[in-house]
Amino acid sequence: MTDLQPVRGTRDLIGEDQRRHRHVVDTARGIAACYGFDEWATPIFEDTRVFARSLGDTSDVVTKEMYTFADRGGESVTLRPENTAGICRALVSNGLTQTLPQKVFYAGPMFRYERPQKGRYRQFHQIGAELIGSAEPLADAEVIALGWDLLVRLGIAGETVLELNTLGDGESRDAYRAALVAHFTAHRDALSDDSRTRLERNPLRILDSKEPRDAPFIAAAPTIFAHLTPAAAAFYATVQRHLRRFGVPFRENPRIVRGLDYYSHTAFEFVTTALGAQGTVMAGGRYDGLVAEMGGPPTPAVGWAAGIERLSLLLPAAPALTAAVAVIPVGEAAEPAALDVLQALRRAGIRAEMAYRGNLKRRMEQANRRQARAAVILGDSELARGVAQVKDFASGTQTELPIEALARHFA
Ligand code: ATP
Ligand code: MG
């Protein structure tokens, strides 16, 4: 077997790539906890019906991008393309629809069969937050503030803009849909094939088209604002008021839509110009209809998902690896004592390594190659006195320290 490569659109996360990735997840996990969100981990494959529920679903994800296959028992399963549906399925399967609100954080791999390019992969990773069980506009604002705080903490808020929109309530959306159908039908023959299909099945999705030929008709399309019911307009105004209170800057963009029927009210994206065509780093909205589609009672919910790869690409610098302390016995007799020191340092939470073989010179070279921060050198004469020589590589200084003081010294 030769020349085995990762499958197209998948990548190995090694070294700096993995450190960036983990930094994003760790930071998000910490902030989510401060907002009262608990982490859930659901399976990476589900019954296909969890994702493909309604025939009217014209989203690219469901129609073109899913990894769906029959398992050996003949069941149709799908590698999850996103995790909101899985979380809602889990809420219902675990009988948690009576224990609301549930505030959920998740992180993990997602799978979509699409054309790989920078910031777009077939296996990619998302973090996400879902607040299930609250119909209050404050829930929308809190979920968005959580996302904003994450971007701030990661140092990338300056390069991203929150674009905010409302899809209104059912009545607003029906009126808007009719207005959109009237508008796009007048230009039907000029639209892209995909958009012509959407015109029949889900006209709102045309606003999400990236086809250049659709662009002028999208630019000229009516916005929802004229069609909002007073209640929907008030909801949107309250979300904005809370966002201002939280200090989250935003700009309204009436073209932001989430195509699926179970979305309503708030829709938003955090976008950047720093990643070319893959400009959306975080996307979310209110999906009051999804839990019911999953077989639960009608349950309001709002959330977002963010692509970890895109956030990682925006990070100003890769987090550094903590440099290790190299423990170096001089002579075979010192080795057992060196192992004790090695383990004592590790148990004190200090990254420490010892080469498996070699004389002092070899081991010092090795410590250098592995970019150690210091060497702890233990020879017979040091051991007799209960001390070690500590060479600090940054300053070049060498000092003698009692062995029991080492952990404190490096902490
Ligand atoms: P896009 O318009 O870029 O295809 P999307 O609308 O399909 O995005 P969502 O389903 O809203 O994306 O997913 C939320 C986030 O997940 C996106 O904003 C993006 O950061 C990330 N994401 C989506 N698909 C991919 C992918 N194939 N590779 C890497 N990240 C992705
Ligand atoms: Mg997509």
Tab-separated table of C-alpha atoms and ligand atoms in Angstrom:
chain	number	residue	atom	x	y	z
A	1	MET	CA	0.000	0.000	0.000
A	2	THR	CA	1.623	3.262	-1.041
A	3	ASP	CA	0.815	6.925	-1.171
A	4	LEU	CA	-2.169	6.975	1.163
A	5	GLN	CA	-3.494	10.501	1.461
A	6	PRO	CA	-6.278	12.028	3.528
A	7	VAL	CA	-9.613	11.890	1.689
A	8	ARG	CA	-10.300	15.002	-0.421
A	9	GLY	CA	-11.645	17.806	1.729
A	10	THR	CA	-10.317	16.357	5.003
A	11	ARG	CA	-7.166	17.410	6.802
A	12	ASP	CA	-4.942	16.365	9.622
A	13	LEU	CA	-4.678	18.809	12.498
A	14	ILE	CA	-1.107	18.675	13.706
A	15	GLY	CA	1.094	21.045	15.667
A	16	GLU	CA	0.146	24.684	15.178
A	17	ASP	CA	-3.095	23.818	13.347
A	18	GLN	CA	-4.321	21.723	16.243
A	19	ARG	CA	-3.239	24.319	18.810
A	20	ARG	CA	-5.241	27.013	17.011
A	21	HIS	CA	-8.194	24.676	16.820
A	22	ARG	CA	-8.023	23.760	20.490
A	23	HIS	CA	-7.590	27.367	21.548
A	24	VAL	CA	-10.851	28.264	19.780
A	25	VAL	CA	-12.712	25.384	21.435
A	26	ASP	CA	-11.248	25.981	24.912
A	27	THR	CA	-12.024	29.695	24.750
A	28	ALA	CA	-15.571	29.075	23.555
A	29	ARG	CA	-16.148	26.406	26.194
A	30	GLY	CA	-15.038	28.799	28.936
A	31	ILE	CA	-17.232	31.684	27.785
A	32	ALA	CA	-20.229	29.416	27.191
A	33	ALA	CA	-19.895	28.149	30.771
A	34	CYS	CA	-19.944	31.748	32.051
A	35	TYR	CA	-23.237	32.273	30.196
A	36	GLY	CA	-24.656	29.152	31.843
A	37	PHE	CA	-24.404	26.830	28.829
A	38	ASP	CA	-23.595	23.152	29.454
A	39	GLU	CA	-21.773	21.035	26.916
A	40	TRP	CA	-23.586	18.216	25.141
A	41	ALA	CA	-21.989	15.648	22.873
A	42	THR	CA	-24.347	13.896	20.469
A	43	PRO	CA	-23.390	11.168	17.960
A	44	ILE	CA	-21.695	12.231	14.739
A	45	PHE	CA	-24.134	10.109	12.753
A	46	GLU	CA	-27.867	10.068	13.080
A	47	ASP	CA	-30.936	8.531	11.507
A	48	THR	CA	-31.156	10.353	8.153
A	49	ARG	CA	-34.621	11.637	9.078
A	50	VAL	CA	-33.057	13.853	11.748
A	51	PHE	CA	-31.676	16.025	8.922
A	52	ALA	CA	-33.961	15.330	5.955
A	53	ARG	CA	-37.370	15.960	7.421
A	54	SER	CA	-39.502	17.835	4.972
A	55	LEU	CA	-39.679	17.587	1.208
A	56	GLY	CA	-39.763	21.373	1.074
A	57	ASP	CA	-36.234	21.546	2.367
A	58	THR	CA	-34.287	23.132	-0.481
A	59	SER	CA	-31.168	24.000	1.493
A	60	ASP	CA	-27.900	23.042	-0.206
A	61	VAL	CA	-26.972	21.092	2.885
A	62	VAL	CA	-29.896	18.692	2.586
A	63	THR	CA	-30.222	18.513	-1.191
A	64	LYS	CA	-26.547	18.281	-2.215
A	65	GLU	CA	-24.117	18.008	0.642
A	66	MET	CA	-25.083	15.161	2.957
A	67	TYR	CA	-23.023	12.039	3.523
A	68	THR	CA	-25.880	9.557	3.611
A	69	PHE	CA	-25.483	5.803	3.375
A	70	ALA	CA	-27.172	2.569	4.314
A	71	ASP	CA	-25.349	0.819	7.144
A	72	ARG	CA	-24.861	-2.952	7.171
A	73	GLY	CA	-28.290	-3.425	8.689
A	74	GLY	CA	-29.908	-1.416	5.909
A	75	GLU	CA	-30.690	1.664	8.031
A	76	SER	CA	-30.170	5.014	6.319
A	77	VAL	CA	-27.751	7.034	8.408
A	78	THR	CA	-26.164	10.436	7.782
A	79	LEU	CA	-22.929	11.952	9.035
A	80	ARG	CA	-24.151	15.102	10.723
A	81	PRO	CA	-23.808	18.190	8.474
A	82	GLU	CA	-24.636	20.441	11.451
A	83	ASN	CA	-25.560	19.870	15.065
A	84	THR	CA	-28.708	21.891	15.782
A	85	ALA	CA	-30.935	19.081	14.549
A	86	GLY	CA	-28.986	16.537	16.619
A	87	ILE	CA	-29.298	18.657	19.762
A	88	CYS	CA	-33.059	19.015	19.243
A	89	ARG	CA	-33.350	15.270	18.587
A	90	ALA	CA	-31.425	14.637	21.820
A	91	LEU	CA	-33.652	17.045	23.739
A	92	VAL	CA	-36.708	15.074	22.652
A	93	SER	CA	-35.183	11.578	22.984
A	94	ASN	CA	-33.961	12.330	26.497
A	95	GLY	CA	-37.314	13.682	27.646
A	96	LEU	CA	-35.891	17.136	28.355
A	97	THR	CA	-38.672	19.121	26.710
A	98	GLN	CA	-40.290	19.517	30.130
A	99	THR	CA	-37.065	20.802	31.685
A	100	LEU	CA	-36.601	24.116	29.962
A	101	PRO	CA	-34.749	26.249	29.251
A	102	GLN	CA	-31.803	24.111	28.192
A	103	LYS	CA	-28.674	26.057	27.345
A	104	VAL	CA	-26.383	23.880	25.276
A	105	PHE	CA	-22.841	24.266	23.999
A	106	TYR	CA	-21.223	21.786	21.600
A	107	ALA	CA	-18.021	21.323	19.637
A	108	GLY	CA	-17.154	18.686	17.089
A	109	PRO	CA	-16.764	17.527	13.487
A	110	MET	CA	-19.419	18.046	10.790
A	111	PHE	CA	-19.493	16.566	7.288
A	112	ARG	CA	-20.632	18.101	4.018
A	113	TYR	CA	-19.905	16.981	0.496
A	114	GLU	CA	-18.871	20.271	-1.067
A	115	ARG	CA	-16.064	21.637	-3.205
A	116	PRO	CA	-13.035	21.960	-0.932
A	117	GLN	CA	-11.207	25.292	-0.822
A	118	LYS	CA	-9.645	27.540	1.783
A	119	GLY	CA	-11.990	27.616	4.779
A	120	ARG	CA	-14.289	25.000	3.203
A	121	TYR	CA	-13.789	21.314	3.857
A	122	ARG	CA	-15.734	18.057	3.748
A	123	GLN	CA	-14.935	17.298	7.340
A	124	PHE	CA	-14.891	20.565	9.243
A	125	HIS	CA	-15.582	21.484	12.833
A	126	GLN	CA	-18.100	23.681	14.526
A	127	ILE	CA	-18.729	25.091	17.927
A	128	GLY	CA	-22.269	26.108	18.663
A	129	ALA	CA	-24.657	27.418	21.267
A	130	GLU	CA	-28.380	26.649	21.498
A	131	LEU	CA	-30.795	28.224	23.958
A	132	ILE	CA	-33.895	26.065	23.885
A	133	GLY	CA	-37.151	26.940	25.608
A	134	SER	CA	-37.261	30.717	25.690
A	135	ALA	CA	-39.344	32.888	23.393
A	136	GLU	CA	-37.952	36.108	24.880
A	137	PRO	CA	-35.959	38.489	22.670
A	138	LEU	CA	-33.441	38.637	25.511
A	139	ALA	CA	-32.543	35.024	24.702
A	140	ASP	CA	-31.654	36.044	21.123
A	141	ALA	CA	-29.549	38.923	22.400
A	142	GLU	CA	-27.760	36.768	24.980
A	143	VAL	CA	-26.918	34.101	22.427
A	144	ILE	CA	-25.532	36.736	20.075
A	145	ALA	CA	-23.593	38.402	22.923
A	146	LEU	CA	-22.024	35.043	23.718
A	147	GLY	CA	-20.837	34.779	20.120
A	148	TRP	CA	-19.547	38.346	20.123
A	149	ASP	CA	-17.661	37.839	23.402
A	150	LEU	CA	-15.990	34.813	21.875
A	151	LEU	CA	-14.788	36.817	18.866
A	152	VAL	CA	-13.536	39.544	21.209
A	153	ARG	CA	-11.698	37.043	23.400
A	154	LEU	CA	-10.133	35.415	20.348
A	155	GLY	CA	-8.916	38.822	19.196
A	156	ILE	CA	-10.826	38.736	15.902
A	157	ALA	CA	-13.833	40.937	16.640
A	158	GLY	CA	-12.164	43.843	14.850
A	159	GLU	CA	-12.252	41.942	11.577
A	160	THR	CA	-15.845	40.795	11.811
A	161	VAL	CA	-19.194	42.514	11.553
A	162	LEU	CA	-22.482	41.292	12.953
A	163	GLU	CA	-25.173	41.449	10.286
A	164	LEU	CA	-28.629	41.300	11.733
A	165	ASN	CA	-32.052	40.708	10.253
A	166	THR	CA	-35.482	39.505	11.209
A	167	LEU	CA	-37.617	36.944	9.408
A	168	GLY	CA	-40.634	38.030	11.440
A	169	ASP	CA	-43.357	35.712	12.663
A	170	GLY	CA	-45.399	33.346	10.496
A	171	GLU	CA	-47.840	36.044	9.389
A	172	SER	CA	-45.048	38.479	8.465
A	173	ARG	CA	-43.232	35.795	6.545
A	174	ASP	CA	-46.284	34.690	4.579
A	175	ALA	CA	-46.873	38.273	3.475
A	176	TYR	CA	-43.195	38.704	2.633
A	177	ARG	CA	-43.061	35.424	0.744
A	178	ALA	CA	-45.927	36.575	-1.445
A	179	ALA	CA	-44.131	39.869	-2.143
A	180	LEU	CA	-40.943	38.011	-3.045
A	181	VAL	CA	-42.763	35.601	-5.336
A	182	ALA	CA	-44.350	38.530	-7.139
A	183	HIS	CA	-40.989	40.261	-7.506
A	184	PHE	CA	-38.946	37.266	-8.669
A	185	THR	CA	-41.675	35.858	-10.913
A	186	ALA	CA	-41.415	39.052	-12.953
A	187	HIS	CA	-37.723	38.145	-13.598
A	188	ARG	CA	-38.170	34.393	-13.658
A	189	ASP	CA	-36.407	33.682	-16.937
A	190	ALA	CA	-33.305	35.641	-15.948
A	191	LEU	CA	-32.775	33.780	-12.691
A	192	SER	CA	-30.323	30.913	-12.170
A	193	ASP	CA	-31.718	27.379	-12.348
A	194	ASP	CA	-31.358	26.951	-8.600
A	195	SER	CA	-33.224	30.146	-7.914
A	196	ARG	CA	-36.025	29.188	-10.295
A	197	THR	CA	-36.457	26.005	-8.270
A	198	ARG	CA	-36.372	28.002	-5.049
A	199	LEU	CA	-39.059	30.321	-6.422
A	200	GLU	CA	-41.441	27.376	-6.347
A	201	ARG	CA	-40.281	25.744	-3.144
A	202	ASN	CA	-38.723	28.366	-0.885
A	203	PRO	CA	-38.471	31.863	-2.381
A	204	LEU	CA	-36.678	33.277	0.679
A	205	ARG	CA	-33.688	31.135	-0.207
A	206	ILE	CA	-33.165	33.127	-3.414
A	207	LEU	CA	-31.860	35.954	-1.222
A	208	ASP	CA	-29.058	33.577	-0.159
A	209	SER	CA	-27.986	32.806	-3.744
A	210	LYS	CA	-24.339	33.391	-4.596
A	211	GLU	CA	-24.964	33.233	-8.374
A	212	PRO	CA	-23.858	36.492	-10.021
A	213	ARG	CA	-26.841	36.442	-12.407
A	214	ASP	CA	-29.250	36.545	-9.476
A	215	ALA	CA	-27.497	39.472	-7.812
A	216	PRO	CA	-29.304	42.423	-9.500
A	217	PHE	CA	-32.733	40.915	-8.779
A	218	ILE	CA	-31.788	40.246	-5.180
A	219	ALA	CA	-30.564	43.814	-4.796
A	220	ALA	CA	-33.904	45.089	-6.126
A	221	ALA	CA	-36.035	42.692	-4.038
A	222	PRO	CA	-38.368	44.086	-1.370
A	223	THR	CA	-37.268	43.735	2.250
A	224	ILE	CA	-39.362	42.214	4.990
A	225	PHE	CA	-39.666	45.436	6.966
A	226	ALA	CA	-42.857	46.598	5.243
A	227	HIS	CA	-44.453	43.230	5.999
A	228	LEU	CA	-43.651	42.851	9.692
A	229	THR	CA	-46.605	42.562	12.041
A	230	PRO	CA	-46.476	45.017	14.959
A	231	ALA	CA	-45.553	42.146	17.311
A	232	ALA	CA	-42.690	40.997	15.066
A	233	ALA	CA	-41.409	44.541	14.666
A	234	ALA	CA	-41.490	45.002	18.451
A	235	PHE	CA	-39.594	41.743	18.954
A	236	TYR	CA	-36.877	42.862	16.552
A	237	ALA	CA	-36.635	46.290	18.202
A	238	THR	CA	-36.202	44.647	21.612
A	239	VAL	CA	-33.419	42.380	20.367
A	240	GLN	CA	-31.608	45.463	19.060
A	241	ARG	CA	-32.133	47.347	22.324
A	242	HIS	CA	-30.599	44.484	24.311
A	243	LEU	CA	-27.681	44.208	21.883
A	244	ARG	CA	-26.915	47.901	22.381
A	245	ARG	CA	-27.111	47.389	26.130
A	246	PHE	CA	-24.648	44.477	25.843
A	247	GLY	CA	-22.338	46.639	23.731
A	248	VAL	CA	-22.555	44.359	20.699
A	249	PRO	CA	-22.157	46.391	17.494
A	250	PHE	CA	-24.276	45.310	14.522
A	251	ARG	CA	-25.495	46.445	11.161
A	252	GLU	CA	-28.812	45.529	9.685
A	253	ASN	CA	-28.734	43.437	6.525
A	254	PRO	CA	-32.181	42.594	5.143
A	255	ARG	CA	-30.625	39.919	2.865
A	256	ILE	CA	-29.626	37.610	5.713
A	257	VAL	CA	-31.992	34.645	5.634
A	258	ARG	CA	-32.111	31.170	7.007
A	259	GLY	CA	-33.984	29.257	4.391
A	260	LEU	CA	-35.757	26.651	6.435
A	261	ASP	CA	-39.350	27.005	7.493
A	262	TYR	CA	-38.654	26.466	11.149
A	263	TYR	CA	-36.696	29.724	11.376
A	264	SER	CA	-38.392	32.915	12.512
A	265	HIS	CA	-37.549	36.316	13.941
A	266	THR	CA	-33.836	36.849	14.459
A	267	ALA	CA	-31.353	35.813	11.761
A	268	PHE	CA	-27.721	36.860	11.942
A	269	GLU	CA	-24.230	36.240	10.654
A	270	PHE	CA	-20.824	37.376	11.775
A	271	VAL	CA	-18.939	38.055	8.554
A	272	THR	CA	-15.383	39.011	7.689
A	273	THR	CA	-13.698	40.221	4.542
A	274	ALA	CA	-10.469	38.490	5.563
A	275	LEU	CA	-11.339	35.030	4.214
A	276	GLY	CA	-12.347	35.675	0.616
A	277	ALA	CA	-15.547	33.930	-0.429
A	278	GLN	CA	-15.741	32.026	2.873
A	279	GLY	CA	-16.674	35.182	4.775
A	280	THR	CA	-19.243	33.880	7.244
A	281	VAL	CA	-17.611	32.747	10.464
A	282	MET	CA	-20.705	32.361	12.620
A	283	ALA	CA	-24.352	32.062	11.648
A	284	GLY	CA	-27.516	31.637	13.610
A	285	GLY	CA	-31.065	32.555	14.339
A	286	ARG	CA	-34.303	31.673	16.018
A	287	TYR	CA	-35.809	28.309	15.096
A	288	ASP	CA	-39.060	28.044	17.015
A	289	GLY	CA	-40.365	25.229	14.810
A	290	LEU	CA	-37.543	22.683	14.897
A	291	VAL	CA	-38.171	20.841	18.173
A	292	ALA	CA	-41.737	20.160	17.032
A	293	GLU	CA	-40.437	18.792	13.711
A	294	MET	CA	-38.323	16.439	15.816
A	295	GLY	CA	-41.460	15.094	17.482
A	296	GLY	CA	-41.427	17.304	20.576
A	297	PRO	CA	-43.949	19.912	21.711
A	298	PRO	CA	-43.761	23.395	20.125
A	299	THR	CA	-40.628	24.837	21.725
A	300	PRO	CA	-38.972	28.164	21.003
A	301	ALA	CA	-35.194	28.148	20.482
A	302	VAL	CA	-32.339	30.297	19.255
A	303	GLY	CA	-28.700	29.536	18.559
A	304	TRP	CA	-25.646	29.773	16.339
A	305	ALA	CA	-22.858	27.694	14.884
A	306	ALA	CA	-19.354	28.836	14.013
A	307	GLY	CA	-16.753	27.188	11.806
A	308	ILE	CA	-13.648	26.460	13.856
A	309	GLU	CA	-11.393	26.347	10.776
A	310	ARG	CA	-12.466	29.858	9.783
A	311	LEU	CA	-12.008	31.205	13.311
A	312	SER	CA	-8.577	29.525	13.459
A	313	LEU	CA	-7.524	31.161	10.199
A	314	LEU	CA	-8.399	34.564	11.659
A	315	LEU	CA	-6.502	34.107	14.922
A	316	PRO	CA	-3.782	36.750	15.117
A	317	ALA	CA	-1.185	34.190	16.278
A	318	ALA	CA	-1.028	30.496	16.987
A	319	PRO	CA	-0.906	29.780	20.708
A	320	ALA	CA	2.614	28.717	21.641
A	321	LEU	CA	3.362	25.260	22.885
A	322	THR	CA	4.485	25.343	26.520
A	323	ALA	CA	8.189	24.597	26.457
A	324	ALA	CA	9.297	21.604	28.462
A	325	VAL	CA	11.856	21.245	31.204
A	326	ALA	CA	14.468	18.684	30.117
A	327	VAL	CA	15.649	16.413	32.905
A	328	ILE	CA	19.201	15.193	32.284
A	329	PRO	CA	20.906	12.525	34.378
A	330	VAL	CA	24.687	12.465	34.136
A	331	GLY	CA	25.740	8.839	34.332
A	332	GLU	CA	23.624	5.741	34.749
A	333	ALA	CA	23.599	5.911	38.535
A	334	ALA	CA	21.713	9.220	38.454
A	335	GLU	CA	18.923	7.855	36.273
A	336	PRO	CA	16.528	6.568	38.950
A	337	ALA	CA	16.720	9.862	40.849
A	338	ALA	CA	16.218	11.731	37.565
A	339	LEU	CA	13.057	9.709	36.935
A	340	ASP	CA	11.770	10.746	40.375
A	341	VAL	CA	12.412	14.407	39.547
A	342	LEU	CA	10.773	13.973	36.128
A	343	GLN	CA	7.599	12.537	37.632
A	344	ALA	CA	7.507	15.068	40.493
A	345	LEU	CA	7.619	17.921	37.952
A	346	ARG	CA	4.880	16.358	35.812
A	347	ARG	CA	2.669	15.769	38.832
A	348	ALA	CA	3.121	19.419	39.731
A	349	GLY	CA	1.651	20.259	36.309
A	350	ILE	CA	4.930	21.109	34.601
A	351	ARG	CA	5.710	19.840	31.125
A	352	ALA	CA	8.881	17.777	31.584
A	353	GLU	CA	10.737	15.332	29.367
A	354	MET	CA	13.729	13.070	29.641
A	355	ALA	CA	15.562	11.630	26.660
A	356	TYR	CA	15.766	7.833	26.681
A	357	ARG	CA	19.501	7.694	26.117
A	358	GLY	CA	22.700	9.654	25.488
A	359	ASN	CA	25.456	11.445	27.336
A	360	LEU	CA	25.207	14.983	28.721
A	361	LYS	CA	26.194	16.613	25.420
A	362	ARG	CA	23.724	14.534	23.384
A	363	ARG	CA	20.918	15.190	25.808
A	364	MET	CA	21.626	18.924	25.882
A	365	GLU	CA	21.514	18.982	22.076
A	366	GLN	CA	18.260	17.105	22.142
A	367	ALA	CA	16.775	19.514	24.719
A	368	ASN	CA	17.726	22.352	22.413
A	369	ARG	CA	16.179	20.705	19.389
A	370	ARG	CA	12.936	20.246	21.292
A	371	GLN	CA	13.079	23.890	22.350
A	372	ALA	CA	13.125	23.147	26.061
A	373	ARG	CA	12.931	26.146	28.390
A	374	ALA	CA	15.455	24.765	30.873
A	375	ALA	CA	17.539	21.720	31.713
A	376	VAL	CA	17.700	20.104	35.129
A	377	ILE	CA	21.083	18.357	35.315
A	378	LEU	CA	21.592	15.660	37.918
A	379	GLY	CA	25.034	14.147	38.519
A	380	ASP	CA	26.331	12.019	41.383
A	381	SER	CA	27.773	14.978	43.292
A	382	GLU	CA	24.480	16.922	43.029
A	383	LEU	CA	22.452	13.932	44.140
A	384	ALA	CA	24.699	13.441	47.169
A	385	ARG	CA	23.815	16.985	48.232
A	386	GLY	CA	20.117	16.816	47.247
A	387	VAL	CA	20.474	19.525	44.600
A	388	ALA	CA	20.342	19.939	40.805
A	389	GLN	CA	21.974	22.261	38.298
A	390	VAL	CA	19.328	24.296	36.504
A	391	LYS	CA	20.269	25.766	33.165
A	392	ASP	CA	17.816	28.347	31.868
A	393	PHE	CA	17.973	28.431	28.066
A	394	ALA	CA	16.411	31.855	27.665
A	395	SER	CA	18.853	33.689	29.940
A	396	GLY	CA	21.768	31.263	29.588
A	397	THR	CA	22.293	31.280	33.364
A	398	GLN	CA	23.014	28.203	35.458
A	399	THR	CA	22.005	27.959	39.118
A	400	GLU	CA	22.031	25.285	41.763
A	401	LEU	CA	18.674	24.514	43.394
A	402	PRO	CA	17.502	22.013	46.028
A	403	ILE	CA	15.617	19.190	44.315
A	404	GLU	CA	12.487	19.787	46.370
A	405	ALA	CA	12.447	23.431	45.219
A	406	LEU	CA	12.312	22.539	41.503
A	407	ALA	CA	8.555	22.254	41.077
A	408	ARG	CA	8.009	25.644	42.708
A	409	HIS	CA	10.768	27.164	40.597
A	410	PHE	CA	9.182	26.067	37.308
A	411	ALA	CA	5.534	26.572	38.278
B	1	ATP	P1	-21.534	28.939	3.568
B	1	ATP	O1	-22.454	29.973	3.067
B	1	ATP	O2	-20.116	29.417	3.801
B	1	ATP	O3	-21.589	27.639	2.811
B	1	ATP	P2	-23.420	27.845	5.419
B	1	ATP	O4	-24.567	28.774	5.357
B	1	ATP	O5	-23.494	26.556	4.688
B	1	ATP	O6	-22.047	28.606	5.040
B	1	ATP	P3	-23.944	27.151	8.167
B	1	ATP	O7	-24.651	25.918	7.813
B	1	ATP	O8	-24.698	28.318	8.657
B	1	ATP	O9	-23.026	27.592	6.937
B	1	ATP	O10	-22.740	26.791	9.185
B	1	ATP	C1	-22.243	27.717	10.145
B	1	ATP	C2	-20.775	27.970	9.949
B	1	ATP	O11	-20.044	26.772	9.764
B	1	ATP	C3	-20.426	28.775	8.716
B	1	ATP	O12	-20.600	30.134	8.960
B	1	ATP	C4	-18.959	28.434	8.534
B	1	ATP	O13	-18.144	29.200	9.409
B	1	ATP	C5	-18.917	27.006	8.934
B	1	ATP	N1	-18.952	26.115	7.770
B	1	ATP	C6	-20.019	25.716	7.053
B	1	ATP	N2	-19.671	24.853	6.087
B	1	ATP	C7	-18.312	24.695	6.192
B	1	ATP	C8	-17.327	23.920	5.477
B	1	ATP	N3	-17.665	23.113	4.483
B	1	ATP	N4	-16.027	24.015	5.867
B	1	ATP	C9	-15.672	24.810	6.890
B	1	ATP	N5	-16.542	25.558	7.597
B	1	ATP	C10	-17.849	25.503	7.256
B	2	MG	MG	-22.743	25.928	2.878
